[in-house]
Short mmCIF file of C-alpha atoms in Angstrom, two decimals:
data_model
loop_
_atom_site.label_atom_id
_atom_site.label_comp_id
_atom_site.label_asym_id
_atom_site.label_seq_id
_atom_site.Cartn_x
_atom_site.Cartn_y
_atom_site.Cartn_z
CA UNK N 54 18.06 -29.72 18.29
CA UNK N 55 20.45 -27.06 16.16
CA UNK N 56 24.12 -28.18 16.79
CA UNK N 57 26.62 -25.70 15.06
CA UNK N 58 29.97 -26.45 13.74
CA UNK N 59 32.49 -24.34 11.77
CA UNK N 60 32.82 -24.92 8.21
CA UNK N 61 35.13 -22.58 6.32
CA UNK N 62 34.27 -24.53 3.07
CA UNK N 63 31.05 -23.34 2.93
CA UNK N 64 31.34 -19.81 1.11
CA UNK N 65 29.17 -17.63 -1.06
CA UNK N 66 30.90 -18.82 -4.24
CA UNK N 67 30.09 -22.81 -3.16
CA UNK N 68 26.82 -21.53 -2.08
CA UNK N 69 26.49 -19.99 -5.72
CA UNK N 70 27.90 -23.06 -7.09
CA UNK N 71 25.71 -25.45 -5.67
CA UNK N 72 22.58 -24.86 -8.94
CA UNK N 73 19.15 -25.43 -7.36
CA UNK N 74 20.57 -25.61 -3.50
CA UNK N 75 21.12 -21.62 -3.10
CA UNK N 76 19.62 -18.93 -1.58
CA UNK N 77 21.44 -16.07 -3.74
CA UNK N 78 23.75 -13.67 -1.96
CA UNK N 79 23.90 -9.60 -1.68
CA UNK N 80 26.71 -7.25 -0.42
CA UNK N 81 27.39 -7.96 3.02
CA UNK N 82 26.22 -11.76 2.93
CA UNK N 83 28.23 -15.05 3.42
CA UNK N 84 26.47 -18.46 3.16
CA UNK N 85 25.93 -21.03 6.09
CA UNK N 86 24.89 -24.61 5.26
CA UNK N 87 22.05 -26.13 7.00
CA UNK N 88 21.51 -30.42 6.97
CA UNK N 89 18.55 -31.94 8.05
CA UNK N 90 18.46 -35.32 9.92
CA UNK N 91 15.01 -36.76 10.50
CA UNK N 92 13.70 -39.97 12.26
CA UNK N 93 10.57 -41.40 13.75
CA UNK N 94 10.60 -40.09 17.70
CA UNK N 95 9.44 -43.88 19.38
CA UNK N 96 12.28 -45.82 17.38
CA UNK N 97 15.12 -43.28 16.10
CA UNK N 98 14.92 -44.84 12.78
CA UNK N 99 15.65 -42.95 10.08
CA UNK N 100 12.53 -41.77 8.21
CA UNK N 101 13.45 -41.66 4.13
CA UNK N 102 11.56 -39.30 1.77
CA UNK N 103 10.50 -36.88 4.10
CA UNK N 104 9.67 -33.38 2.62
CA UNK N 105 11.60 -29.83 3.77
CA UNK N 106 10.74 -26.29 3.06
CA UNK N 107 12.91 -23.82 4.13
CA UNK N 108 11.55 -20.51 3.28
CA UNK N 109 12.50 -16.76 5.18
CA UNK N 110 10.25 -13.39 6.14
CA UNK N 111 11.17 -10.51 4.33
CA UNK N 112 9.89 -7.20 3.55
CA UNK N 113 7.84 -8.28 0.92
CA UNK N 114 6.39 -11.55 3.05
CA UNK N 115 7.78 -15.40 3.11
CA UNK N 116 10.28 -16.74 -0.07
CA UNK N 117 10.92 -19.82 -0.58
CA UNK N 118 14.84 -20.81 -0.03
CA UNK N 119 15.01 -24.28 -0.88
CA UNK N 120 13.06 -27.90 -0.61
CA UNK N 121 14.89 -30.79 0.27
CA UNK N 122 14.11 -34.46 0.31
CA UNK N 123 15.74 -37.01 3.14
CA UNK N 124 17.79 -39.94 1.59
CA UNK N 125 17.22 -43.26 2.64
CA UNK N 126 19.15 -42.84 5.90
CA UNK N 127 17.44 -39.68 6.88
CA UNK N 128 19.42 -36.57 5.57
CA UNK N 129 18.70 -34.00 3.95
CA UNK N 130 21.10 -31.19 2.36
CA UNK N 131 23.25 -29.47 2.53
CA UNK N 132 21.43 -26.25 1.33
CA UNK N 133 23.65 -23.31 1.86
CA UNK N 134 21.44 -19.76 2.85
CA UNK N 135 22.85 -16.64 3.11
CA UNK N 136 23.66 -14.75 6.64
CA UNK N 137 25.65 -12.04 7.76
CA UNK N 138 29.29 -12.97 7.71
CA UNK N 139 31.36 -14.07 10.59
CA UNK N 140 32.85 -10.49 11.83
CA UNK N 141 28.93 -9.43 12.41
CA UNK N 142 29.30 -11.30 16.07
CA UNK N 143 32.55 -9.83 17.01
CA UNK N 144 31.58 -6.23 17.90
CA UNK N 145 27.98 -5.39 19.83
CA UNK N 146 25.48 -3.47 17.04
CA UNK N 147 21.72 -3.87 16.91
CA UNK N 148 21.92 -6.39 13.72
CA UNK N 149 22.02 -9.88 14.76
CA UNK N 150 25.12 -12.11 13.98
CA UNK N 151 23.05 -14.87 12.23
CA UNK N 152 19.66 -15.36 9.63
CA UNK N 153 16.37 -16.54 10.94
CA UNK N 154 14.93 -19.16 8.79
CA UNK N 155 11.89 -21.57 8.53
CA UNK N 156 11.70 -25.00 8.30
CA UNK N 157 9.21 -27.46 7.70
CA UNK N 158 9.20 -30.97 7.73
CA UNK N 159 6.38 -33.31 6.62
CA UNK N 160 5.91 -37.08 5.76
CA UNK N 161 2.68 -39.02 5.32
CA UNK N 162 1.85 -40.90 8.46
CA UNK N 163 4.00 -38.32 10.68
CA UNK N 164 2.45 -34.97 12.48
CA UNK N 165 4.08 -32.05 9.77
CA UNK N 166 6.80 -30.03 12.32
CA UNK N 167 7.35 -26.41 11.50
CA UNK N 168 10.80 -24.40 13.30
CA UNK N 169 10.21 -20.96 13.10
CA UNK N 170 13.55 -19.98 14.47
CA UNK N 171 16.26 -21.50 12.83
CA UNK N 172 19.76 -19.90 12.89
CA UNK N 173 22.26 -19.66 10.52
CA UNK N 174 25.53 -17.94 10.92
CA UNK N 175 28.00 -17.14 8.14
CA UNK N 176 30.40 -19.35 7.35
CA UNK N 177 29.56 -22.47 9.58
CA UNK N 178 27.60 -25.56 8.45
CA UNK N 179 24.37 -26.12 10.93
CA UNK N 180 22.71 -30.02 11.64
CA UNK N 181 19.23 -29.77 12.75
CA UNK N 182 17.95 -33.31 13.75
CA UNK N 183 14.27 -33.84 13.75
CA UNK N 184 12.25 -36.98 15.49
CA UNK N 185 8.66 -36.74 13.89
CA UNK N 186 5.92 -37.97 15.88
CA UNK N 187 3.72 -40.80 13.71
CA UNK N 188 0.03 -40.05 13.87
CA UNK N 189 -2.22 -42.13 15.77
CA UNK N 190 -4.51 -43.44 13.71
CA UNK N 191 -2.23 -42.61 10.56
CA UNK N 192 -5.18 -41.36 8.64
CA UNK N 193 -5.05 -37.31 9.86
CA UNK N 194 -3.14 -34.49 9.35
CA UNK N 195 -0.94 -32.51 12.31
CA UNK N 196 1.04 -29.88 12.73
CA UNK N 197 3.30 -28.93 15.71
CA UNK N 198 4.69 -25.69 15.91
CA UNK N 199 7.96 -24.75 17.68
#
């Protein structure tokens, strides 16, 4: 689930600011923030240490944006990615208003989840909560794709 809030605080120059955390900017560009929540899917309960990748397709293949790690109670970021700036959605055009990024989350024990289609608009801060799914016999490895 992607829930979308307005966050004029998040700018290219505190996306710039934030060392390690930023995607870069170019002309045109504003930052959006994206936070990760994660927890096991049977219980809700926050799953600590999981490992995110957030990488995006470009003309010369996939880059790698950011990793994150989830804190003790489950979150992750903020990590603050570039995307068109607000204006973009006001008028019809054939660009889209907003980025497309990936995002993967793993954790030993849990099936790894990959979104291939997460949106980030300019100058709003974006939650994405995750509920990983624990492995049955906790010994394999799983991927599911959305």
């Amino acid at each position: 689930m992607l829930e979308k809030s307005n966050n004029p605080a998040a700018s290219a120059s505190s996306a710039e600011s934030s060392a390690g955390t930023s995607a870069g900017s170019s002309a045109g560009l504003s930052a959006g923030s994206l936070t990760v929540q994660v927890a096991e899917s049977e219980s809700a309960i926050p799953i600590p240490g999981a490992q995110i990748t957030v990488t995006k397709e470009n003309g010369d293949g996939i880059s790698l944006q950011g990793t994150l790690v989830t804190d003790r109670s489950g979150l992750a970021g903020p990590i603050f990615l570039t995307a068109p700036p607000p204006e973009a959605s006001l008028s019809p055009s054939l660009t889209l208003p907003y980025e497309i990024y990936y995002v993967e989350i793993s954790h030993p024990g849990y099936y790894t989840e990959q979104n291939h289609m997460v949106q980030i608009f300019g100058d709003s801060a974006s939650h994405l909560i995750i509920n990983l799914i624990p492995l049955p016999d906790y010994t394999g490895k799983g991927v599911i794709i959305y």
